[in-house]
Amino acid sequence: MKLGLYPGSFDPITFGHTNVIERGLNVVDRLVIGVAINVQKRTLFTPEERVELIREAIPDSRVEVASFEGLLVDYARSQGADVILRGLRGVADFEFEFQMAQMNRRLGKGVETVFLMTGQEHFYVSSQLVREVASFGGNVHGLVPENVEKALLKRFEEQKK
Ligand code: PNS
Protein backbone atom coordinates (compact mmCIF):
# COMPACT_ATOMS: atom_id res chain seq x y z
CA MET A 1 0.00 0.00 0.00
CA LYS A 2 1.79 3.14 -1.19
CA LEU A 3 0.76 6.53 0.09
CA GLY A 4 1.60 9.66 -1.87
CA LEU A 5 1.49 13.24 -0.66
CA TYR A 6 0.73 15.85 -3.29
CA PRO A 7 1.51 19.26 -1.75
CA GLY A 8 0.87 22.69 -3.15
CA SER A 9 -0.77 26.05 -2.72
CA PHE A 10 -3.74 25.11 -4.94
CA ASP A 11 -4.91 28.74 -5.11
CA PRO A 12 -7.03 27.47 -6.81
CA ILE A 13 -6.82 23.87 -8.06
CA THR A 14 -6.57 23.71 -11.88
CA PHE A 15 -6.93 20.97 -14.51
CA GLY A 16 -3.10 20.83 -14.45
CA HIS A 17 -3.35 19.65 -10.84
CA THR A 18 -6.26 17.28 -11.42
CA ASN A 19 -4.27 15.71 -14.26
CA VAL A 20 -1.33 15.05 -11.91
CA ILE A 21 -3.74 13.64 -9.30
CA GLU A 22 -5.37 11.27 -11.80
CA ARG A 23 -2.02 10.03 -13.08
CA GLY A 24 -0.56 9.92 -9.57
CA LEU A 25 -3.25 7.42 -8.62
CA ASN A 26 -1.76 5.04 -11.19
CA VAL A 27 1.50 5.12 -9.23
CA VAL A 28 0.32 5.15 -5.59
CA ASP A 29 -2.68 3.52 -3.91
CA ARG A 30 -3.81 6.50 -1.89
CA LEU A 31 -3.12 10.20 -2.14
CA VAL A 32 -3.18 12.93 0.47
CA ILE A 33 -3.50 16.36 -1.10
CA GLY A 34 -1.76 18.78 1.24
CA VAL A 35 -2.80 22.41 0.95
CA ALA A 36 0.07 24.51 2.28
CA ILE A 37 -0.77 27.30 4.69
CA ASN A 38 1.72 30.10 4.26
CA VAL A 39 0.82 33.12 6.35
CA GLN A 40 3.39 35.22 4.48
CA LYS A 41 1.70 34.64 1.14
CA ARG A 42 -1.50 36.49 0.25
CA THR A 43 -3.87 34.05 -1.35
CA LEU A 44 -7.14 34.53 -3.18
CA PHE A 45 -8.82 31.68 -1.31
CA THR A 46 -8.43 30.75 2.37
CA PRO A 47 -6.91 27.35 3.18
CA GLU A 48 -10.41 26.09 4.13
CA GLU A 49 -11.83 27.29 0.81
CA ARG A 50 -8.97 25.73 -1.14
CA VAL A 51 -9.48 22.39 0.66
CA GLU A 52 -13.22 22.49 0.00
CA LEU A 53 -12.76 23.33 -3.70
CA ILE A 54 -10.44 20.32 -4.09
CA ARG A 55 -12.81 18.02 -2.20
CA GLU A 56 -15.69 19.02 -4.47
CA ALA A 57 -13.58 18.64 -7.61
CA ILE A 58 -12.07 15.24 -6.67
CA PRO A 59 -14.75 12.95 -5.29
CA ASP A 60 -12.50 9.87 -5.07
CA SER A 61 -12.33 7.63 -2.00
CA ARG A 62 -8.57 7.12 -2.55
CA VAL A 63 -7.98 10.84 -2.11
CA GLU A 64 -7.92 12.77 1.16
CA VAL A 65 -7.57 16.55 1.31
CA ALA A 66 -6.13 18.47 4.24
CA SER A 67 -4.18 21.63 4.97
CA PHE A 68 -0.81 21.77 6.69
CA GLU A 69 1.53 24.31 8.22
CA GLY A 70 5.28 24.06 8.61
CA LEU A 71 7.76 21.90 6.77
CA LEU A 72 6.48 19.64 4.04
CA VAL A 73 8.76 16.77 5.08
CA ASP A 74 7.41 16.89 8.65
CA TYR A 75 3.87 16.69 7.33
CA ALA A 76 4.85 13.86 4.97
CA ARG A 77 6.29 11.92 7.90
CA SER A 78 3.27 12.58 10.12
CA GLN A 79 1.04 11.16 7.36
CA GLY A 80 3.31 8.16 6.77
CA ALA A 81 3.73 9.16 3.11
CA ASP A 82 6.08 7.03 1.00
CA VAL A 83 6.50 9.63 -1.71
CA ILE A 84 5.98 13.33 -2.33
CA LEU A 85 4.38 13.89 -5.70
CA ARG A 86 4.96 17.01 -7.81
CA GLY A 87 3.96 17.92 -11.33
CA LEU A 88 6.46 19.31 -13.83
CA ARG A 89 5.24 21.44 -16.68
CA GLY A 90 8.59 21.94 -18.33
CA VAL A 91 12.03 23.45 -17.92
CA ALA A 92 10.59 26.60 -16.31
CA ASP A 93 9.49 24.52 -13.31
CA PHE A 94 12.62 22.45 -13.16
CA GLU A 95 15.05 24.71 -11.30
CA PHE A 96 12.72 25.43 -8.38
CA GLU A 97 11.49 21.85 -8.19
CA PHE A 98 15.05 20.52 -8.27
CA GLN A 99 16.06 22.82 -5.39
CA MET A 100 13.02 21.86 -3.37
CA ALA A 101 13.49 18.14 -3.93
CA GLN A 102 17.17 18.37 -2.91
CA MET A 103 16.30 20.30 0.24
CA ASN A 104 13.50 17.91 1.11
CA ARG A 105 15.81 14.96 0.59
CA ARG A 106 18.29 16.54 2.98
CA LEU A 107 15.60 17.24 5.56
CA GLY A 108 13.36 14.30 4.93
CA LYS A 109 15.48 11.16 5.25
CA GLY A 110 13.54 8.59 3.35
CA VAL A 111 10.74 10.47 1.64
CA GLU A 112 11.39 10.45 -2.10
CA THR A 113 10.05 13.08 -4.46
CA VAL A 114 8.47 11.70 -7.61
CA PHE A 115 7.78 13.98 -10.58
CA LEU A 116 5.03 13.49 -13.10
CA MET A 117 4.98 15.42 -16.35
CA THR A 118 1.76 17.38 -16.54
CA GLY A 119 -0.32 16.37 -19.56
CA GLN A 120 0.68 18.54 -22.53
CA GLU A 121 -2.80 20.04 -22.89
CA HIS A 122 -2.25 21.56 -19.43
CA PHE A 123 1.34 22.75 -19.84
CA TYR A 124 0.45 26.43 -19.88
CA VAL A 125 -2.08 26.32 -17.04
CA SER A 126 -1.06 27.77 -13.69
CA SER A 127 -3.09 28.97 -10.71
CA GLN A 128 -1.43 32.36 -11.04
CA LEU A 129 -2.46 32.80 -14.69
CA VAL A 130 -5.95 31.54 -13.97
CA ARG A 131 -6.32 34.07 -11.14
CA GLU A 132 -5.08 36.88 -13.35
CA VAL A 133 -7.30 36.01 -16.32
CA ALA A 134 -10.36 35.58 -14.08
CA SER A 135 -9.65 38.85 -12.25
CA PHE A 136 -10.00 40.73 -15.56
CA GLY A 137 -13.18 38.86 -16.44
CA GLY A 138 -11.47 36.48 -18.88
CA ASN A 139 -12.84 33.04 -19.63
CA VAL A 140 -11.19 30.23 -17.64
CA HIS A 141 -13.58 27.52 -18.81
CA GLY A 142 -11.68 24.32 -19.54
CA LEU A 143 -8.74 25.36 -17.37
CA VAL A 144 -10.28 24.69 -13.95
CA PRO A 145 -13.05 22.44 -12.61
CA GLU A 146 -16.54 23.94 -12.82
CA ASN A 147 -16.88 24.56 -9.08
CA VAL A 148 -13.62 26.54 -9.20
CA GLU A 149 -14.85 28.55 -12.17
CA LYS A 150 -17.93 29.53 -10.14
CA ALA A 151 -15.87 30.31 -7.03
CA LEU A 152 -13.56 32.58 -9.07
CA LEU A 153 -16.49 34.47 -10.55
CA LYS A 154 -18.00 34.92 -7.10
CA ARG A 155 -14.73 36.01 -5.47
CA PHE A 156 -14.03 38.68 -8.09
CA GLU A 157 -17.64 39.88 -7.98
CA GLU A 158 -17.27 40.25 -4.19
CA GLN A 159 -14.03 42.16 -4.62
CA LYS A 160 -15.68 44.62 -7.01
CA LYS A 161 -18.26 45.61 -4.37
O1 PNS B 1 1.94 25.06 -5.45
P1 PNS B 1 3.26 25.59 -4.99
O2 PNS B 1 3.11 26.99 -4.44
O3 PNS B 1 4.33 25.48 -6.03
O4 PNS B 1 3.72 24.65 -3.75
C1 PNS B 1 4.89 24.92 -3.03
C2 PNS B 1 4.91 24.10 -1.71
C3 PNS B 1 3.68 24.39 -0.90
C4 PNS B 1 4.96 22.63 -2.04
C5 PNS B 1 6.20 24.50 -0.93
O5 PNS B 1 6.23 25.88 -0.77
C6 PNS B 1 6.30 23.82 0.42
O6 PNS B 1 6.65 22.67 0.52
N1 PNS B 1 5.93 24.54 1.51
C7 PNS B 1 5.95 24.04 2.86
C8 PNS B 1 7.14 24.60 3.64
C9 PNS B 1 8.43 23.88 3.32
O7 PNS B 1 8.60 22.71 3.59
N2 PNS B 1 9.36 24.62 2.68
C10 PNS B 1 10.64 24.10 2.27
C11 PNS B 1 10.54 23.39 0.93
S1 PNS B 1 12.14 22.96 0.35
Coordinates of N, CA, C and O and ligand atoms in Angstrom, one line a residue:
M1 N 0.8 -1.2 0.0 CA 0.0 0.0 0.0 C 0.9 1.3 0.0 O 1.5 1.6 1.0
K2 N 0.9 1.9 -1.1 CA 1.8 3.1 -1.2 C 1.0 4.4 -1.0 O -0.1 4.6 -1.7
L3 N 1.5 5.3 -0.1 CA 0.8 6.5 0.1 C 1.6 7.7 -0.5 O 2.8 7.8 -0.2
G4 N 0.9 8.5 -1.3 CA 1.6 9.7 -1.9 C 1.1 10.9 -1.2 O -0.1 11.0 -0.8
L5 N 1.9 11.9 -1.1 CA 1.5 13.2 -0.7 C 1.7 14.2 -1.8 O 2.8 14.3 -2.3
Y6 N 0.6 14.9 -2.2 CA 0.7 15.9 -3.3 C 0.5 17.2 -2.7 O -0.6 17.6 -2.4
P7 N 1.6 18.0 -2.4 CA 1.5 19.3 -1.8 C 1.4 20.4 -2.8 O 1.9 20.3 -3.9
G8 N 0.9 21.5 -2.3 CA 0.9 22.7 -3.2 C 0.1 23.8 -2.5 O -0.5 23.6 -1.4
S9 N 0.0 24.9 -3.2 CA -0.8 26.1 -2.7 C -2.2 25.9 -3.2 O -3.1 26.3 -2.5
F10 N -2.4 25.4 -4.4 CA -3.7 25.1 -4.9 C -4.6 26.3 -4.8 O -5.7 26.2 -4.2
D11 N -4.2 27.5 -5.3 CA -4.9 28.7 -5.1 C -5.3 29.3 -6.5 O -4.8 30.3 -6.9
P12 N -6.3 28.7 -7.2 CA -7.0 27.5 -6.8 C -6.5 26.2 -7.6 O -5.6 26.4 -8.4
I13 N -7.1 25.1 -7.3 CA -6.8 23.9 -8.1 C -7.2 24.1 -9.5 O -8.2 24.7 -9.8
T14 N -6.3 23.6 -10.4 CA -6.6 23.7 -11.9 C -6.6 22.3 -12.5 O -6.3 21.3 -11.8
F15 N -6.9 22.3 -13.8 CA -6.9 21.0 -14.5 C -5.5 20.4 -14.6 O -5.3 19.2 -14.9
G16 N -4.5 21.3 -14.5 CA -3.1 20.8 -14.4 C -2.9 20.0 -13.2 O -2.3 18.9 -13.3
H17 N -3.4 20.4 -12.1 CA -3.3 19.7 -10.8 C -4.2 18.4 -10.9 O -3.7 17.3 -10.5
T18 N -5.4 18.5 -11.4 CA -6.3 17.3 -11.4 C -5.6 16.2 -12.3 O -5.8 15.0 -12.1
N19 N -4.9 16.7 -13.4 CA -4.3 15.7 -14.3 C -3.2 15.0 -13.5 O -3.0 13.7 -13.7
V20 N -2.4 15.7 -12.7 CA -1.3 15.1 -11.9 C -1.9 14.1 -10.9 O -1.4 13.0 -10.7
I21 N -3.1 14.5 -10.3 CA -3.7 13.6 -9.3 C -4.2 12.3 -10.0 O -3.9 11.2 -9.5
E22 N -4.9 12.5 -11.1 CA -5.4 11.3 -11.8 C -4.2 10.3 -12.1 O -4.3 9.1 -11.9
R23 N -3.1 10.9 -12.7 CA -2.0 10.0 -13.1 C -1.2 9.5 -11.9 O -0.7 8.4 -11.9
G24 N -1.2 10.3 -10.8 CA -0.6 9.9 -9.6 C -1.2 8.7 -9.0 O -0.6 7.8 -8.4
L25 N -2.5 8.6 -9.2 CA -3.2 7.4 -8.6 C -3.0 6.1 -9.4 O -3.4 5.1 -9.0
N26 N -2.2 6.2 -10.5 CA -1.8 5.0 -11.2 C -0.4 4.6 -10.6 O 0.0 3.5 -10.9
V27 N 0.2 5.4 -9.8 CA 1.5 5.1 -9.2 C 1.4 4.8 -7.7 O 2.1 3.9 -7.2
V28 N 0.5 5.5 -7.0 CA 0.3 5.2 -5.6 C -1.1 4.7 -5.4 O -2.0 4.9 -6.2
D29 N -1.3 4.1 -4.2 CA -2.7 3.5 -3.9 C -3.6 4.6 -3.3 O -4.8 4.6 -3.6
R30 N -3.0 5.4 -2.5 CA -3.8 6.5 -1.9 C -3.0 7.8 -2.0 O -1.8 7.8 -2.0
L31 N -3.8 8.9 -2.0 CA -3.1 10.2 -2.1 C -3.7 11.2 -1.1 O -4.9 11.3 -1.0
V32 N -2.8 11.8 -0.4 CA -3.2 12.9 0.5 C -2.8 14.2 -0.3 O -1.7 14.4 -0.7
I33 N -3.8 15.1 -0.5 CA -3.5 16.4 -1.1 C -3.3 17.3 0.0 O -4.2 17.6 0.8
G34 N -2.1 17.9 0.1 CA -1.8 18.8 1.2 C -1.8 20.2 0.8 O -0.9 20.6 0.0
V35 N -2.7 21.0 1.3 CA -2.8 22.4 0.9 C -1.9 23.2 1.9 O -2.2 23.2 3.1
A36 N -0.9 23.8 1.4 CA 0.1 24.5 2.3 C -0.5 25.8 2.8 O -1.1 26.6 2.0
I37 N -0.4 26.0 4.1 CA -0.8 27.3 4.7 C 0.5 28.1 4.8 O 1.4 27.7 5.5
N38 N 0.5 29.2 4.2 CA 1.7 30.1 4.3 C 1.2 31.5 4.6 O 0.7 32.2 3.8
V39 N 1.4 31.8 5.9 CA 0.8 33.1 6.4 C 1.5 34.3 5.7 O 0.9 35.4 5.7
Q40 N 2.7 34.1 5.1 CA 3.4 35.2 4.5 C 2.9 35.5 3.1 O 3.3 36.5 2.4
K41 N 2.1 34.5 2.5 CA 1.7 34.6 1.1 C 0.2 35.0 1.1 O -0.6 34.4 1.8
R42 N -0.1 36.1 0.4 CA -1.5 36.5 0.2 C -2.1 35.6 -0.8 O -1.7 35.5 -1.9
T43 N -3.2 35.0 -0.4 CA -3.9 34.0 -1.3 C -5.3 34.6 -1.7 O -5.8 35.3 -0.9
L44 N -5.8 34.1 -2.8 CA -7.1 34.5 -3.2 C -8.2 33.8 -2.3 O -9.2 34.3 -1.9
F45 N -7.9 32.5 -2.1 CA -8.8 31.7 -1.3 C -8.1 31.3 0.0 O -6.9 31.1 0.1
T46 N -9.0 31.2 1.1 CA -8.4 30.8 2.4 C -8.1 29.3 2.3 O -8.5 28.6 1.4
P47 N -7.2 28.8 3.2 CA -6.9 27.3 3.2 C -8.2 26.5 3.2 O -8.3 25.5 2.5
E48 N -9.2 26.9 4.0 CA -10.4 26.1 4.1 C -11.1 26.1 2.8 O -11.7 25.0 2.4
E49 N -11.2 27.2 2.1 CA -11.8 27.3 0.8 C -11.1 26.4 -0.2 O -11.7 25.7 -1.0
R50 N -9.8 26.5 -0.2 CA -9.0 25.7 -1.1 C -9.2 24.2 -0.9 O -9.3 23.5 -1.9
V51 N -9.2 23.8 0.3 CA -9.5 22.4 0.7 C -10.9 22.0 0.1 O -11.0 20.9 -0.5
E52 N -11.9 22.8 0.4 CA -13.2 22.5 0.0 C -13.4 22.4 -1.5 O -14.0 21.5 -2.0
L53 N -12.7 23.3 -2.2 CA -12.8 23.3 -3.7 C -12.2 22.0 -4.2 O -12.7 21.5 -5.2
I54 N -11.1 21.6 -3.6 CA -10.4 20.3 -4.1 C -11.4 19.1 -3.8 O -11.6 18.3 -4.6
R55 N -11.9 19.1 -2.6 CA -12.8 18.0 -2.2 C -14.0 17.9 -3.2 O -14.3 16.8 -3.6
E56 N -14.6 19.0 -3.5 CA -15.7 19.0 -4.5 C -15.2 18.5 -5.9 O -16.0 17.8 -6.5
A57 N -14.0 18.9 -6.2 CA -13.6 18.6 -7.6 C -13.1 17.2 -7.7 O -13.1 16.6 -8.9
I58 N -12.6 16.6 -6.6 CA -12.1 15.2 -6.7 C -12.8 14.3 -5.7 O -12.4 14.0 -4.6
P59 N -14.0 13.9 -6.1 CA -14.8 13.0 -5.3 C -14.3 11.5 -5.5 O -14.9 10.7 -6.1
D60 N -13.1 11.2 -4.9 CA -12.5 9.9 -5.1 C -12.1 9.4 -3.7 O -11.4 10.1 -2.9
S61 N -12.6 8.2 -3.4 CA -12.3 7.6 -2.0 C -10.8 7.4 -1.7 O -10.4 7.2 -0.6
R62 N -10.0 7.3 -2.8 CA -8.6 7.1 -2.5 C -7.8 8.4 -2.2 O -6.7 8.4 -1.9
V63 N -8.6 9.5 -2.3 CA -8.0 10.8 -2.1 C -8.5 11.5 -0.8 O -9.7 11.5 -0.6
E64 N -7.6 12.0 0.0 CA -7.9 12.8 1.2 C -7.3 14.2 1.0 O -6.2 14.3 0.5
V65 N -8.1 15.2 1.5 CA -7.6 16.5 1.3 C -7.5 17.2 2.7 O -8.4 17.1 3.5
A66 N -6.3 17.8 3.0 CA -6.1 18.5 4.2 C -5.2 19.6 4.1 O -4.5 19.7 3.0
S67 N -5.2 20.5 5.0 CA -4.2 21.6 5.0 C -3.1 21.4 6.0 O -3.3 20.6 6.9
F68 N -1.9 22.0 5.7 CA -0.8 21.8 6.7 C 0.0 23.0 6.8 O 0.1 23.9 5.9
E69 N 0.6 23.2 8.0 CA 1.5 24.3 8.2 C 2.9 23.8 8.5 O 3.0 22.6 9.0
G70 N 3.9 24.5 8.3 CA 5.3 24.1 8.6 C 5.9 23.3 7.5 O 5.5 23.4 6.3
L71 N 7.0 22.6 7.8 CA 7.8 21.9 6.8 C 7.0 20.7 6.1 O 6.4 19.9 6.8
L72 N 7.1 20.7 4.8 CA 6.5 19.6 4.0 C 6.9 18.2 4.5 O 6.1 17.3 4.6
V73 N 8.2 18.1 4.7 CA 8.8 16.8 5.1 C 8.2 16.3 6.4 O 8.0 15.1 6.6
D74 N 8.0 17.3 7.3 CA 7.4 16.9 8.7 C 6.0 16.4 8.5 O 5.6 15.4 9.1
Y75 N 5.3 17.1 7.6 CA 3.9 16.7 7.3 C 3.9 15.3 6.6 O 3.1 14.4 7.0
A76 N 4.8 15.1 5.7 CA 4.9 13.9 5.0 C 5.1 12.7 6.0 O 4.5 11.7 5.9
R77 N 6.0 13.0 6.9 CA 6.3 11.9 7.9 C 5.1 11.7 8.8 O 4.8 10.5 9.1
S78 N 4.4 12.7 9.2 CA 3.3 12.6 10.1 C 2.1 11.8 9.4 O 1.4 11.1 10.1
Q79 N 2.1 11.9 8.1 CA 1.0 11.2 7.4 C 1.5 9.7 7.0 O 0.7 9.0 6.5
G80 N 2.8 9.5 7.2 CA 3.3 8.2 6.8 C 3.4 8.0 5.3 O 3.3 6.9 4.7
A81 N 3.7 9.2 4.6 CA 3.7 9.2 3.1 C 5.0 8.5 2.6 O 6.1 8.7 3.2
D82 N 4.9 7.7 1.6 CA 6.1 7.0 1.0 C 6.7 8.0 0.0 O 8.0 8.0 -0.1
V83 N 5.9 8.7 -0.7 CA 6.5 9.6 -1.7 C 5.8 11.0 -1.7 O 4.6 11.1 -1.3
I84 N 6.6 12.0 -2.1 CA 6.0 13.3 -2.3 C 5.8 13.4 -3.8 O 6.8 13.1 -4.6
L85 N 4.7 13.8 -4.3 CA 4.4 13.9 -5.7 C 4.4 15.3 -6.1 O 3.8 16.2 -5.5
R86 N 5.0 15.7 -7.3 CA 5.0 17.0 -7.8 C 4.8 16.9 -9.3 O 5.3 16.0 -9.9
G87 N 4.1 17.9 -9.9 CA 4.0 17.9 -11.3 C 5.0 18.8 -11.9 O 5.4 19.8 -11.3
L88 N 5.5 18.5 -13.1 CA 6.5 19.3 -13.8 C 5.9 19.7 -15.2 O 5.4 18.8 -15.9
R89 N 5.8 21.0 -15.4 CA 5.2 21.4 -16.7 C 6.3 21.6 -17.8 O 6.0 21.6 -18.9
G90 N 7.5 21.7 -17.3 CA 8.6 21.9 -18.3 C 9.8 22.5 -17.7 O 9.9 22.5 -16.4
V91 N 10.8 23.0 -18.5 CA 12.0 23.5 -17.9 C 11.8 24.6 -16.9 O 12.6 24.8 -16.0
A92 N 10.8 25.4 -17.2 CA 10.6 26.6 -16.3 C 10.4 26.2 -14.9 O 10.8 26.8 -13.9
D93 N 9.7 25.0 -14.7 CA 9.5 24.5 -13.3 C 10.7 23.8 -12.7 O 10.8 23.7 -11.5
F94 N 11.6 23.4 -13.6 CA 12.6 22.4 -13.2 C 13.5 23.0 -12.1 O 13.8 22.3 -11.0
E95 N 14.1 24.2 -12.2 CA 15.0 24.7 -11.3 C 14.5 24.8 -9.9 O 15.1 24.2 -8.9
F96 N 13.3 25.3 -9.7 CA 12.7 25.4 -8.4 C 12.4 24.0 -7.8 O 12.7 23.8 -6.6
E97 N 11.9 23.2 -8.7 CA 11.5 21.9 -8.2 C 12.7 21.0 -7.8 O 12.7 20.3 -6.8
F98 N 13.8 21.2 -8.6 CA 15.0 20.5 -8.3 C 15.6 21.0 -6.9 O 16.0 20.1 -6.1
Q99 N 15.6 22.3 -6.7 CA 16.1 22.8 -5.4 C 15.2 22.3 -4.2 O 15.7 21.9 -3.2
M100 N 13.9 22.3 -4.4 CA 13.0 21.9 -3.4 C 13.2 20.4 -3.1 O 13.3 20.0 -1.9
A101 N 13.3 19.6 -4.1 CA 13.5 18.1 -3.9 C 14.8 17.8 -3.2 O 14.9 17.0 -2.3
Q102 N 15.9 18.6 -3.6 CA 17.2 18.4 -2.9 C 17.1 18.7 -1.4 O 17.6 18.0 -0.6
M103 N 16.4 19.9 -1.2 CA 16.3 20.3 0.2 C 15.5 19.3 1.0 O 15.8 18.9 2.1
N104 N 14.4 18.9 0.4 CA 13.5 17.9 1.1 C 14.2 16.6 1.3 O 14.0 15.9 2.3
R105 N 15.1 16.2 0.4 CA 15.8 15.0 0.6 C 16.7 15.1 1.8 O 16.9 14.2 2.6
R106 N 17.4 16.3 1.9 CA 18.3 16.5 3.0 C 17.6 16.5 4.3 O 18.0 16.0 5.3
L107 N 16.4 17.1 4.3 CA 15.6 17.2 5.6 C 14.8 16.0 5.9 O 14.6 15.6 7.0
G108 N 14.4 15.3 4.8 CA 13.4 14.3 4.9 C 13.8 12.9 5.3 O 13.0 12.2 5.9
K109 N 15.0 12.5 5.0 CA 15.5 11.2 5.3 C 14.5 10.1 4.9 O 13.7 9.6 5.8
G110 N 14.4 9.7 3.7 CA 13.5 8.6 3.3 C 12.3 8.9 2.5 O 11.7 8.0 1.9
V111 N 11.9 10.2 2.5 CA 10.7 10.5 1.6 C 11.3 10.9 0.3 O 11.9 11.9 0.2
E112 N 10.9 10.1 -0.7 CA 11.4 10.4 -2.1 C 10.4 11.4 -2.8 O 9.2 11.3 -2.5
T113 N 10.9 12.3 -3.6 CA 10.0 13.1 -4.5 C 9.9 12.4 -5.8 O 10.9 12.1 -6.4
V114 N 8.7 12.3 -6.3 CA 8.5 11.7 -7.6 C 7.8 12.8 -8.5 O 6.8 13.4 -8.0
F115 N 8.3 13.0 -9.7 CA 7.8 14.0 -10.6 C 7.0 13.3 -11.7 O 7.4 12.3 -12.3
L116 N 5.8 13.9 -12.0 CA 5.0 13.5 -13.1 C 5.0 14.7 -14.1 O 4.8 15.8 -13.7
M117 N 5.1 14.4 -15.3 CA 5.0 15.4 -16.3 C 3.5 15.7 -16.5 O 2.7 14.8 -16.8
T118 N 3.2 17.0 -16.3 CA 1.8 17.4 -16.5 C 1.4 17.1 -18.0 O 2.2 17.3 -18.9
G119 N 0.2 16.6 -18.2 CA -0.3 16.4 -19.6 C -0.1 17.6 -20.4 O -0.3 18.7 -20.0
Q120 N 0.3 17.4 -21.7 CA 0.7 18.5 -22.5 C -0.4 19.6 -22.8 O -0.2 20.7 -22.9
E121 N -1.7 19.1 -22.7 CA -2.8 20.0 -22.9 C -2.9 21.0 -21.7 O -3.6 22.0 -21.8
H122 N -2.2 20.7 -20.6 CA -2.3 21.6 -19.4 C -0.9 22.3 -19.1 O -0.8 22.9 -18.1
F123 N 0.0 22.2 -20.1 CA 1.3 22.8 -19.8 C 1.3 24.2 -19.5 O 2.2 24.7 -18.7
Y124 N 0.4 25.0 -20.1 CA 0.5 26.4 -19.9 C -0.5 26.9 -18.8 O -0.6 28.1 -18.5
V125 N -1.1 25.9 -18.1 CA -2.1 26.3 -17.0 C -1.4 26.5 -15.7 O -0.6 25.6 -15.3
S126 N -1.6 27.6 -15.1 CA -1.1 27.8 -13.7 C -2.1 28.5 -12.9 O -2.9 29.3 -13.4
S127 N -2.1 28.3 -11.6 CA -3.1 29.0 -10.7 C -2.9 30.5 -10.9 O -3.9 31.2 -10.9
Q128 N -1.7 30.9 -11.0 CA -1.4 32.4 -11.0 C -2.1 33.0 -12.3 O -2.7 34.0 -12.2
L129 N -1.9 32.3 -13.4 CA -2.5 32.8 -14.7 C -4.0 32.8 -14.6 O -4.6 33.7 -15.1
V130 N -4.5 31.7 -14.1 CA -6.0 31.5 -14.0 C -6.5 32.7 -13.1 O -7.5 33.3 -13.5
R131 N -5.9 33.0 -12.0 CA -6.3 34.1 -11.1 C -6.3 35.4 -11.9 O -7.2 36.2 -11.8
E132 N -5.2 35.6 -12.6 CA -5.1 36.9 -13.4 C -6.1 37.0 -14.4 O -6.8 38.1 -14.5
V133 N -6.3 36.0 -15.2 CA -7.3 36.0 -16.3 C -8.7 36.2 -15.7 O -9.4 37.1 -16.2
A134 N -9.0 35.5 -14.7 CA -10.4 35.6 -14.1 C -10.6 37.0 -13.4 O -11.7 37.5 -13.5
S135 N -9.5 37.5 -12.9 CA -9.6 38.9 -12.3 C -10.0 39.9 -13.2 O -10.7 40.9 -12.9
F136 N -9.6 39.7 -14.5 CA -10.0 40.7 -15.6 C -11.2 40.3 -16.3 O -11.5 40.8 -17.4
G137 N -11.9 39.3 -15.8 CA -13.2 38.9 -16.4 C -13.0 37.9 -17.6 O -13.9 37.7 -18.4
G138 N -11.7 37.4 -17.8 CA -11.5 36.5 -18.9 C -12.1 35.1 -18.6 O -12.4 34.8 -17.5
N139 N -12.2 34.3 -19.7 CA -12.8 33.0 -19.6 C -11.8 32.0 -19.2 O -10.8 31.7 -19.9
V140 N -12.1 31.3 -18.1 CA -11.2 30.2 -17.6 C -11.8 28.8 -17.8 O -11.4 27.9 -17.2
H141 N -12.9 28.8 -18.6 CA -13.6 27.5 -18.8 C -12.6 26.5 -19.5 O -11.9 26.9 -20.4
G142 N -12.6 25.3 -19.0 CA -11.7 24.3 -19.5 C -10.3 24.3 -18.9 O -9.5 23.5 -19.2
L143 N -10.0 25.3 -18.0 CA -8.7 25.4 -17.4 C -8.8 24.9 -15.9 O -7.9 24.4 -15.3
V144 N -10.0 25.1 -15.4 CA -10.3 24.7 -14.0 C -11.6 23.9 -13.8 O -12.5 24.1 -14.7
P145 N -11.8 23.1 -12.8 CA -13.1 22.4 -12.6 C -14.2 23.5 -12.5 O -13.9 24.6 -12.1
E146 N -15.4 23.0 -12.8 CA -16.5 23.9 -12.8 C -16.8 24.7 -11.5 O -17.1 25.8 -11.5
N147 N -16.6 23.9 -10.4 CA -16.9 24.6 -9.1 C -15.9 25.7 -8.8 O -16.2 26.7 -8.2
V148 N -14.7 25.5 -9.4 CA -13.6 26.5 -9.2 C -13.9 27.8 -10.1 O -13.8 28.9 -9.6
E149 N -14.4 27.5 -11.3 CA -14.8 28.6 -12.2 C -15.9 29.4 -11.5 O -15.8 30.7 -11.5
K150 N -16.9 28.8 -10.8 CA -17.9 29.5 -10.1 C -17.4 30.3 -9.0 O -17.7 31.5 -8.7
A151 N -16.5 29.7 -8.2 CA -15.9 30.3 -7.0 C -15.0 31.5 -7.4 O -15.0 32.6 -6.7
L152 N -14.4 31.4 -8.6 CA -13.6 32.6 -9.1 C -14.5 33.7 -9.4 O -14.2 34.9 -9.0
L153 N -15.5 33.4 -10.2 CA -16.5 34.5 -10.6 C -17.0 35.2 -9.3 O -17.0 36.4 -9.2
K154 N -17.4 34.4 -8.3 CA -18.0 34.9 -7.1 C -17.0 35.8 -6.3 O -17.3 36.9 -5.9
R155 N -15.8 35.3 -6.2 CA -14.7 36.0 -5.5 C -14.4 37.4 -6.1 O -14.3 38.4 -5.4
F156 N -14.3 37.4 -7.4 CA -14.0 38.7 -8.1 C -15.2 39.6 -8.1 O -15.1 40.8 -8.1
E157 N -16.4 39.1 -8.1 CA -17.6 39.9 -8.0 C -17.6 40.5 -6.6 O -17.9 41.7 -6.5
E158 N -17.3 39.7 -5.6 CA -17.3 40.2 -4.2 C -16.2 41.4 -4.1 O -16.5 42.4 -3.4
Q159 N -15.1 41.2 -4.7 CA -14.0 42.2 -4.6 C -14.4 43.5 -5.3 O -13.8 44.5 -5.0
K160 N -15.3 43.4 -6.3 CA -15.7 44.6 -7.0 C -16.6 45.5 -6.1 O -16.6 46.7 -6.3
K161 N -17.3 44.9 -5.2 CA -18.3 45.6 -4.4 C -17.6 46.6 -3.4 O -16.5 46.3 -2.9
Ligands
PNS1 O1 1.9 25.1 -5.5 P1 3.3 25.6 -5.0 O2 3.1 27.0 -4.4 O3 4.3 25.5 -6.0 O4 3.7 24.7 -3.8 C1 4.9 24.9 -3.0 C2 4.9 24.1 -1.7 C3 3.7 24.4 -0.9 C4 5.0 22.6 -2.0 C5 6.2 24.5 -0.9 O5 6.2 25.9 -0.8 C6 6.3 23.8 0.4 O6 6.7 22.7 0.5 N1 5.9 24.5 1.5 C7 6.0 24.0 2.9 C8 7.1 24.6 3.6 C9 8.4 23.9 3.3 O7 8.6 22.7 3.6 N2 9.4 24.6 2.7 C10 10.6 24.1 2.3 C11 10.5 23.4 0.9 S1 12.1 23.0 0.3

